[in-house]
JSON list of C-alpha atoms in Angstrom, two decimals:
[
{"chain": "A", "resi": 195, "resn": "ILE", "atom": "CA", "xyz": [-19.41, 5.23, 7.31]},
{"chain": "A", "resi": 196, "resn": "ASP", "atom": "CA", "xyz": [-16.53, 7.70, 7.65]},
{"chain": "A", "resi": 197, "resn": "SER", "atom": "CA", "xyz": [-13.19, 6.70, 8.16]},
{"chain": "A", "resi": 198, "resn": "GLY", "atom": "CA", "xyz": [-11.61, 10.96, 8.81]},
{"chain": "A", "resi": 199, "resn": "GLU", "atom": "CA", "xyz": [-8.80, 9.79, 7.32]},
{"chain": "A", "resi": 200, "resn": "VAL", "atom": "CA", "xyz": [-7.58, 9.48, 3.18]},
{"chain": "A", "resi": 201, "resn": "PRO", "atom": "CA", "xyz": [-7.35, 6.86, 1.68]},
{"chain": "A", "resi": 202, "resn": "GLY", "atom": "CA", "xyz": [-11.26, 6.08, 1.44]},
{"chain": "A", "resi": 203, "resn": "ARG", "atom": "CA", "xyz": [-14.48, 7.28, 2.41]},
{"chain": "A", "resi": 204, "resn": "LEU", "atom": "CA", "xyz": [-17.85, 5.62, 1.72]},
{"chain": "A", "resi": 205, "resn": "VAL", "atom": "CA", "xyz": [-21.70, 6.64, 1.54]},
{"chain": "A", "resi": 206, "resn": "ALA", "atom": "CA", "xyz": [-23.76, 3.59, 3.07]},
{"chain": "A", "resi": 207, "resn": "VAL", "atom": "CA", "xyz": [-27.21, 3.41, 3.31]},
{"chain": "A", "resi": 208, "resn": "ASP", "atom": "CA", "xyz": [-29.19, 0.69, 5.44]},
{"chain": "A", "resi": 209, "resn": "GLY", "atom": "CA", "xyz": [-26.34, -1.45, 6.12]},
{"chain": "A", "resi": 210, "resn": "GLN", "atom": "CA", "xyz": [-25.71, -1.24, 2.24]},
{"chain": "A", "resi": 211, "resn": "PRO", "atom": "CA", "xyz": [-22.67, 0.66, 0.74]},
{"chain": "A", "resi": 212, "resn": "VAL", "atom": "CA", "xyz": [-24.26, 2.93, -1.80]},
{"chain": "A", "resi": 213, "resn": "VAL", "atom": "CA", "xyz": [-20.91, 6.21, -2.72]},
{"chain": "A", "resi": 214, "resn": "ALA", "atom": "CA", "xyz": [-17.84, 4.37, -2.07]},
{"chain": "A", "resi": 215, "resn": "VAL", "atom": "CA", "xyz": [-14.31, 6.95, -3.15]},
{"chain": "A", "resi": 216, "resn": "VAL", "atom": "CA", "xyz": [-10.22, 6.27, -2.46]},
{"chain": "A", "resi": 217, "resn": "CYS", "atom": "CA", "xyz": [-7.68, 8.03, -2.75]},
{"chain": "A", "resi": 218, "resn": "GLN", "atom": "CA", "xyz": [-3.98, 6.67, -3.52]},
{"chain": "A", "resi": 219, "resn": "PRO", "atom": "CA", "xyz": [-2.60, 9.38, -1.84]},
{"chain": "A", "resi": 220, "resn": "TRP", "atom": "CA", "xyz": [1.10, 8.95, -3.17]},
{"chain": "A", "resi": 221, "resn": "THR", "atom": "CA", "xyz": [-0.41, 8.63, -7.15]},
{"chain": "A", "resi": 222, "resn": "GLY", "atom": "CA", "xyz": [-3.17, 11.16, -6.89]},
{"chain": "A", "resi": 223, "resn": "ASP", "atom": "CA", "xyz": [-5.45, 7.98, -8.21]},
{"chain": "A", "resi": 224, "resn": "ILE", "atom": "CA", "xyz": [-9.10, 8.75, -8.00]},
{"chain": "A", "resi": 225, "resn": "PHE", "atom": "CA", "xyz": [-11.10, 5.71, -7.86]},
{"chain": "A", "resi": 226, "resn": "LEU", "atom": "CA", "xyz": [-14.98, 6.30, -7.67]},
{"chain": "A", "resi": 227, "resn": "ALA", "atom": "CA", "xyz": [-18.04, 3.69, -8.06]},
{"chain": "A", "resi": 228, "resn": "ALA", "atom": "CA", "xyz": [-21.38, 4.60, -6.95]},
{"chain": "A", "resi": 229, "resn": "ARG", "atom": "CA", "xyz": [-24.12, 1.03, -6.32]},
{"chain": "A", "resi": 230, "resn": "GLY", "atom": "CA", "xyz": [-24.99, -0.49, -9.62]},
{"chain": "A", "resi": 231, "resn": "LEU", "atom": "CA", "xyz": [-23.08, 2.69, -11.88]},
{"chain": "A", "resi": 232, "resn": "GLY", "atom": "CA", "xyz": [-19.70, 1.14, -11.85]},
{"chain": "A", "resi": 233, "resn": "ALA", "atom": "CA", "xyz": [-16.45, 2.22, -10.73]},
{"chain": "A", "resi": 234, "resn": "THR", "atom": "CA", "xyz": [-13.98, 4.45, -12.27]},
{"chain": "A", "resi": 235, "resn": "LEU", "atom": "CA", "xyz": [-10.21, 5.23, -11.86]},
{"chain": "A", "resi": 236, "resn": "ASN", "atom": "CA", "xyz": [-9.39, 9.14, -12.80]},
{"chain": "A", "resi": 237, "resn": "GLY", "atom": "CA", "xyz": [-13.12, 8.79, -14.98]},
{"chain": "A", "resi": 238, "resn": "ARG", "atom": "CA", "xyz": [-11.56, 5.50, -16.98]},
{"chain": "A", "resi": 239, "resn": "PRO", "atom": "CA", "xyz": [-13.83, 3.02, -16.59]},
{"chain": "A", "resi": 240, "resn": "LEU", "atom": "CA", "xyz": [-13.05, -0.14, -14.70]},
{"chain": "A", "resi": 241, "resn": "GLN", "atom": "CA", "xyz": [-13.96, -3.74, -15.21]},
{"chain": "A", "resi": 242, "resn": "LEU", "atom": "CA", "xyz": [-12.05, -6.67, -14.94]},
{"chain": "A", "resi": 243, "resn": "THR", "atom": "CA", "xyz": [-11.73, -9.52, -17.17]},
{"chain": "A", "resi": 244, "resn": "LYS", "atom": "CA", "xyz": [-11.98, -13.13, -16.63]},
{"chain": "A", "resi": 245, "resn": "GLN", "atom": "CA", "xyz": [-8.86, -15.20, -14.59]},
{"chain": "A", "resi": 246, "resn": "THR", "atom": "CA", "xyz": [-7.72, -18.42, -15.92]},
{"chain": "A", "resi": 247, "resn": "SER", "atom": "CA", "xyz": [-4.84, -19.20, -13.55]},
{"chain": "A", "resi": 248, "resn": "LEU", "atom": "CA", "xyz": [-3.69, -18.13, -10.55]},
{"chain": "A", "resi": 249, "resn": "ALA", "atom": "CA", "xyz": [0.05, -18.30, -11.90]},
{"chain": "A", "resi": 250, "resn": "GLY", "atom": "CA", "xyz": [2.34, -14.78, -12.87]},
{"chain": "A", "resi": 251, "resn": "LYS", "atom": "CA", "xyz": [-0.57, -13.50, -11.18]},
{"chain": "A", "resi": 252, "resn": "LEU", "atom": "CA", "xyz": [-0.39, -11.30, -8.05]},
{"chain": "A", "resi": 253, "resn": "VAL", "atom": "CA", "xyz": [-2.73, -11.57, -4.75]},
{"chain": "A", "resi": 254, "resn": "MET", "atom": "CA", "xyz": [-2.67, -8.73, -2.12]},
{"chain": "A", "resi": 255, "resn": "THR", "atom": "CA", "xyz": [-3.03, -9.48, 1.34]},
{"chain": "A", "resi": 256, "resn": "GLU", "atom": "CA", "xyz": [-2.88, -7.55, 4.85]},
{"chain": "A", "resi": 257, "resn": "SER", "atom": "CA", "xyz": [-0.95, -8.91, 7.83]},
{"chain": "A", "resi": 258, "resn": "SER", "atom": "CA", "xyz": [-2.40, -7.89, 11.73]},
{"chain": "A", "resi": 259, "resn": "ALA", "atom": "CA", "xyz": [-1.27, -4.29, 12.52]},
{"chain": "A", "resi": 260, "resn": "HIS", "atom": "CA", "xyz": [2.98, -4.96, 11.84]},
{"chain": "A", "resi": 261, "resn": "GLN", "atom": "CA", "xyz": [3.31, -8.74, 11.97]},
{"chain": "A", "resi": 262, "resn": "PHE", "atom": "CA", "xyz": [2.03, -11.64, 10.03]},
{"chain": "A", "resi": 263, "resn": "HIS", "atom": "CA", "xyz": [-1.23, -13.36, 11.30]},
{"chain": "A", "resi": 264, "resn": "ASP", "atom": "CA", "xyz": [-1.33, -16.88, 12.21]},
{"chain": "A", "resi": 265, "resn": "GLY", "atom": "CA", "xyz": [-1.33, -19.19, 8.48]},
{"chain": "A", "resi": 266, "resn": "GLN", "atom": "CA", "xyz": [-0.47, -16.07, 6.47]},
{"chain": "A", "resi": 267, "resn": "VAL", "atom": "CA", "xyz": [3.07, -17.29, 5.76]},
{"chain": "A", "resi": 268, "resn": "GLU", "atom": "CA", "xyz": [1.70, -20.49, 5.18]},
{"chain": "A", "resi": 269, "resn": "PHE", "atom": "CA", "xyz": [-1.16, -18.63, 2.65]},
{"chain": "A", "resi": 270, "resn": "MET", "atom": "CA", "xyz": [1.78, -17.11, 1.26]},
{"chain": "A", "resi": 271, "resn": "THR", "atom": "CA", "xyz": [3.70, -19.92, 1.06]},
{"chain": "A", "resi": 272, "resn": "ARG", "atom": "CA", "xyz": [0.65, -22.19, -0.89]},
{"chain": "A", "resi": 273, "resn": "LEU", "atom": "CA", "xyz": [0.28, -19.32, -3.10]},
{"chain": "A", "resi": 274, "resn": "GLY", "atom": "CA", "xyz": [4.30, -19.90, -4.72]},
{"chain": "A", "resi": 275, "resn": "GLN", "atom": "CA", "xyz": [3.79, -22.87, -5.06]},
{"chain": "A", "resi": 276, "resn": "GLU", "atom": "CA", "xyz": [1.01, -22.26, -7.17]},
{"chain": "A", "resi": 277, "resn": "HIS", "atom": "CA", "xyz": [3.85, -19.43, -8.72]},
{"chain": "A", "resi": 278, "resn": "CYS", "atom": "CA", "xyz": [1.50, -17.16, -7.98]},
{"chain": "A", "resi": 279, "resn": "ALA", "atom": "CA", "xyz": [3.20, -13.47, -5.93]},
{"chain": "A", "resi": 280, "resn": "SER", "atom": "CA", "xyz": [1.61, -11.91, -2.87]},
{"chain": "A", "resi": 281, "resn": "ARG", "atom": "CA", "xyz": [2.19, -8.80, -1.41]},
{"chain": "A", "resi": 282, "resn": "VAL", "atom": "CA", "xyz": [1.23, -7.26, 1.95]},
{"chain": "A", "resi": 283, "resn": "MET", "atom": "CA", "xyz": [0.13, -3.80, 0.58]},
{"chain": "A", "resi": 284, "resn": "GLY", "atom": "CA", "xyz": [-0.14, -1.92, 3.97]},
{"chain": "A", "resi": 285, "resn": "SER", "atom": "CA", "xyz": [-3.58, -0.48, 3.71]},
{"chain": "A", "resi": 286, "resn": "GLY", "atom": "CA", "xyz": [-6.44, -2.76, 3.81]},
{"chain": "A", "resi": 287, "resn": "THR", "atom": "CA", "xyz": [-8.74, 0.17, 1.97]},
{"chain": "A", "resi": 288, "resn": "LEU", "atom": "CA", "xyz": [-6.26, -0.06, -0.90]},
{"chain": "A", "resi": 289, "resn": "THR", "atom": "CA", "xyz": [-5.60, -3.61, -0.84]},
{"chain": "A", "resi": 290, "resn": "LEU", "atom": "CA", "xyz": [-8.77, -4.20, -1.86]},
{"chain": "A", "resi": 291, "resn": "THR", "atom": "CA", "xyz": [-9.45, -0.99, -4.76]},
{"chain": "A", "resi": 292, "resn": "GLN", "atom": "CA", "xyz": [-6.54, -2.01, -6.62]},
{"chain": "A", "resi": 293, "resn": "VAL", "atom": "CA", "xyz": [-7.98, -5.14, -7.57]},
{"chain": "A", "resi": 294, "resn": "ALA", "atom": "CA", "xyz": [-10.47, -2.98, -9.20]},
{"chain": "A", "resi": 295, "resn": "ALA", "atom": "CA", "xyz": [-7.61, -1.16, -11.33]},
{"chain": "A", "resi": 296, "resn": "GLY", "atom": "CA", "xyz": [-6.08, -5.13, -12.10]},
{"chain": "A", "resi": 297, "resn": "ALA", "atom": "CA", "xyz": [-2.91, -4.42, -10.07]},
{"chain": "A", "resi": 298, "resn": "GLY", "atom": "CA", "xyz": [-3.41, -7.56, -9.25]},
{"chain": "A", "resi": 299, "resn": "ILE", "atom": "CA", "xyz": [-5.88, -10.56, -9.15]},
{"chain": "A", "resi": 300, "resn": "ALA", "atom": "CA", "xyz": [-7.20, -10.47, -5.69]},
{"chain": "A", "resi": 301, "resn": "GLY", "atom": "CA", "xyz": [-7.17, -9.00, -2.15]},
{"chain": "A", "resi": 302, "resn": "MET", "atom": "CA", "xyz": [-7.70, -10.26, 0.70]},
{"chain": "A", "resi": 303, "resn": "VAL", "atom": "CA", "xyz": [-8.03, -8.91, 4.30]},
{"chain": "A", "resi": 304, "resn": "PRO", "atom": "CA", "xyz": [-8.22, -10.79, 7.00]},
{"chain": "A", "resi": 305, "resn": "LYS", "atom": "CA", "xyz": [-10.67, -9.18, 9.50]},
{"chain": "A", "resi": 306, "resn": "PHE", "atom": "CA", "xyz": [-13.06, -7.22, 7.93]},
{"chain": "A", "resi": 307, "resn": "HIS", "atom": "CA", "xyz": [-14.32, -3.78, 9.21]},
{"chain": "A", "resi": 308, "resn": "PRO", "atom": "CA", "xyz": [-16.33, -1.09, 7.48]},
{"chain": "A", "resi": 309, "resn": "ILE", "atom": "CA", "xyz": [-14.93, 1.95, 8.24]},
{"chain": "A", "resi": 310, "resn": "ASP", "atom": "CA", "xyz": [-11.10, 0.41, 6.79]},
{"chain": "A", "resi": 311, "resn": "HIS", "atom": "CA", "xyz": [-12.49, -2.02, 4.01]},
{"chain": "A", "resi": 312, "resn": "LEU", "atom": "CA", "xyz": [-15.73, -1.03, 2.77]},
{"chain": "A", "resi": 313, "resn": "ALA", "atom": "CA", "xyz": [-15.17, 1.35, -0.06]},
{"chain": "A", "resi": 314, "resn": "GLY", "atom": "CA", "xyz": [-12.06, -0.73, -1.02]},
{"chain": "A", "resi": 315, "resn": "ALA", "atom": "CA", "xyz": [-14.79, -3.81, -1.18]},
{"chain": "A", "resi": 316, "resn": "LEU", "atom": "CA", "xyz": [-17.72, -1.56, -3.13]},
{"chain": "A", "resi": 317, "resn": "ILE", "atom": "CA", "xyz": [-15.33, -0.06, -6.12]},
{"chain": "A", "resi": 318, "resn": "ALA", "atom": "CA", "xyz": [-13.79, -3.76, -6.50]},
{"chain": "A", "resi": 319, "resn": "PHE", "atom": "CA", "xyz": [-17.65, -5.33, -7.03]},
{"chain": "A", "resi": 320, "resn": "GLU", "atom": "CA", "xyz": [-18.86, -2.38, -9.20]},
{"chain": "A", "resi": 321, "resn": "ALA", "atom": "CA", "xyz": [-15.61, -3.37, -11.41]},
{"chain": "A", "resi": 322, "resn": "GLY", "atom": "CA", "xyz": [-16.95, -6.77, -11.64]},
{"chain": "A", "resi": 323, "resn": "ALA", "atom": "CA", "xyz": [-15.33, -8.44, -8.62]},
{"chain": "A", "resi": 324, "resn": "TRP", "atom": "CA", "xyz": [-16.64, -11.44, -6.65]},
{"chain": "A", "resi": 325, "resn": "VAL", "atom": "CA", "xyz": [-16.60, -10.72, -3.17]},
{"chain": "A", "resi": 326, "resn": "MET", "atom": "CA", "xyz": [-16.91, -12.97, -0.56]},
{"chain": "A", "resi": 327, "resn": "ASN", "atom": "CA", "xyz": [-16.76, -13.52, 3.46]},
{"chain": "A", "resi": 328, "resn": "SER", "atom": "CA", "xyz": [-14.98, -16.05, 5.41]},
{"chain": "A", "resi": 329, "resn": "ASN", "atom": "CA", "xyz": [-17.40, -18.33, 4.68]},
{"chain": "A", "resi": 330, "resn": "GLY", "atom": "CA", "xyz": [-16.90, -18.47, 0.89]},
{"chain": "A", "resi": 331, "resn": "GLU", "atom": "CA", "xyz": [-20.73, -16.74, 0.18]},
{"chain": "A", "resi": 332, "resn": "ASP", "atom": "CA", "xyz": [-21.13, -13.75, -1.58]},
{"chain": "A", "resi": 333, "resn": "ASN", "atom": "CA", "xyz": [-21.00, -10.40, 0.81]},
{"chain": "A", "resi": 334, "resn": "LEU", "atom": "CA", "xyz": [-20.05, -6.89, 0.68]},
{"chain": "A", "resi": 335, "resn": "PHE", "atom": "CA", "xyz": [-20.58, -6.32, 4.61]},
{"chain": "A", "resi": 336, "resn": "PRO", "atom": "CA", "xyz": [-20.02, -8.66, 6.57]},
{"chain": "A", "resi": 337, "resn": "THR", "atom": "CA", "xyz": [-20.62, -9.00, 10.55]},
{"chain": "A", "resi": 338, "resn": "GLU", "atom": "CA", "xyz": [-17.37, -10.45, 11.20]},
{"chain": "A", "resi": 339, "resn": "GLY", "atom": "CA", "xyz": [-14.69, -12.64, 9.76]},
{"chain": "A", "resi": 340, "resn": "GLY", "atom": "CA", "xyz": [-12.37, -11.60, 6.64]},
{"chain": "A", "resi": 341, "resn": "LEU", "atom": "CA", "xyz": [-13.39, -10.21, 3.12]},
{"chain": "A", "resi": 342, "resn": "MET", "atom": "CA", "xyz": [-11.74, -11.12, 0.19]},
{"chain": "A", "resi": 343, "resn": "VAL", "atom": "CA", "xyz": [-12.31, -9.66, -4.08]},
{"chain": "A", "resi": 344, "resn": "ALA", "atom": "CA", "xyz": [-11.41, -11.64, -6.73]},
{"chain": "A", "resi": 345, "resn": "ALA", "atom": "CA", "xyz": [-11.12, -11.03, -10.51]},
{"chain": "A", "resi": 346, "resn": "PRO", "atom": "CA", "xyz": [-13.73, -13.27, -12.00]},
{"chain": "A", "resi": 347, "resn": "GLY", "atom": "CA", "xyz": [-12.46, -16.80, -12.53]},
{"chain": "A", "resi": 348, "resn": "ALA", "atom": "CA", "xyz": [-9.83, -16.85, -9.09]},
{"chain": "A", "resi": 349, "resn": "ALA", "atom": "CA", "xyz": [-11.74, -17.00, -6.09]},
{"chain": "A", "resi": 350, "resn": "ALA", "atom": "CA", "xyz": [-12.68, -20.71, -7.07]},
{"chain": "A", "resi": 351, "resn": "LYS", "atom": "CA", "xyz": [-8.72, -21.35, -7.33]},
{"chain": "A", "resi": 352, "resn": "LEU", "atom": "CA", "xyz": [-7.43, -18.97, -4.25]},
{"chain": "A", "resi": 353, "resn": "TRP", "atom": "CA", "xyz": [-10.45, -20.32, -1.44]},
{"chain": "A", "resi": 354, "resn": "PRO", "atom": "CA", "xyz": [-9.26, -23.42, -0.94]},
{"chain": "A", "resi": 355, "resn": "LEU", "atom": "CA", "xyz": [-5.54, -22.12, -0.51]},
{"chain": "A", "resi": 356, "resn": "TRP", "atom": "CA", "xyz": [-7.09, -19.48, 1.40]},
{"chain": "A", "resi": 357, "resn": "GLN", "atom": "CA", "xyz": [-9.28, -20.82, 3.54]},
{"chain": "A", "resi": 358, "resn": "PRO", "atom": "CA", "xyz": [-6.69, -22.77, 6.10]},
{"chain": "A", "resi": 359, "resn": "ASP", "atom": "CA", "xyz": [-5.47, -19.43, 6.54]},
{"chain": "A", "resi": 360, "resn": "LEU", "atom": "CA", "xyz": [-8.63, -18.23, 8.47]},
{"chain": "A", "resi": 361, "resn": "ALA", "atom": "CA", "xyz": [-8.11, -20.94, 10.78]},
{"chain": "A", "resi": 362, "resn": "GLY", "atom": "CA", "xyz": [-5.50, -19.33, 12.10]},
{"chain": "A", "resi": 363, "resn": "VAL", "atom": "CA", "xyz": [-7.25, -16.04, 12.13]},
{"chain": "A", "resi": 364, "resn": "HIS", "atom": "CA", "xyz": [-10.49, -16.96, 13.69]},
{"chain": "A", "resi": 365, "resn": "GLY", "atom": "CA", "xyz": [-9.17, -20.19, 15.95]},
{"chain": "A", "resi": 366, "resn": "GLY", "atom": "CA", "xyz": [-11.29, -22.12, 13.79]}
]
């Protein structure tokens, strides 16, 4: 799978991601991952640590093109009630990839697309993130719905906050 544009490149075999490269153009940072071999940032190994609280942390998310999707404002409000900041990053690939570097404890995209998101998902996974689909199942390559990558310990705290947002995206 090749998006044909920066920031991500990915090799997938039989529907499974194998190698991913993401460049953050404005900093020149290069993220690499190979299935089962870990992830790096500029050659430095990445390994996420367990999170025990949402308070004081950052969750990255994406809008639908240039607008918030139904339920997104409410989701961001629920995060705020947990004393957790939220940011719309403007790049689904980097939203997921930045979790691997510890820039936030989680990243969510409301509608997964492998060209846009799979490289970031593999990099986060190889750094130790939990990767789940809109149904709350472990899934690096969902065929429909959204995707969340989260540092260990964060997904269980974020899922109840994210689930109502998904109803707005998918009409459920």
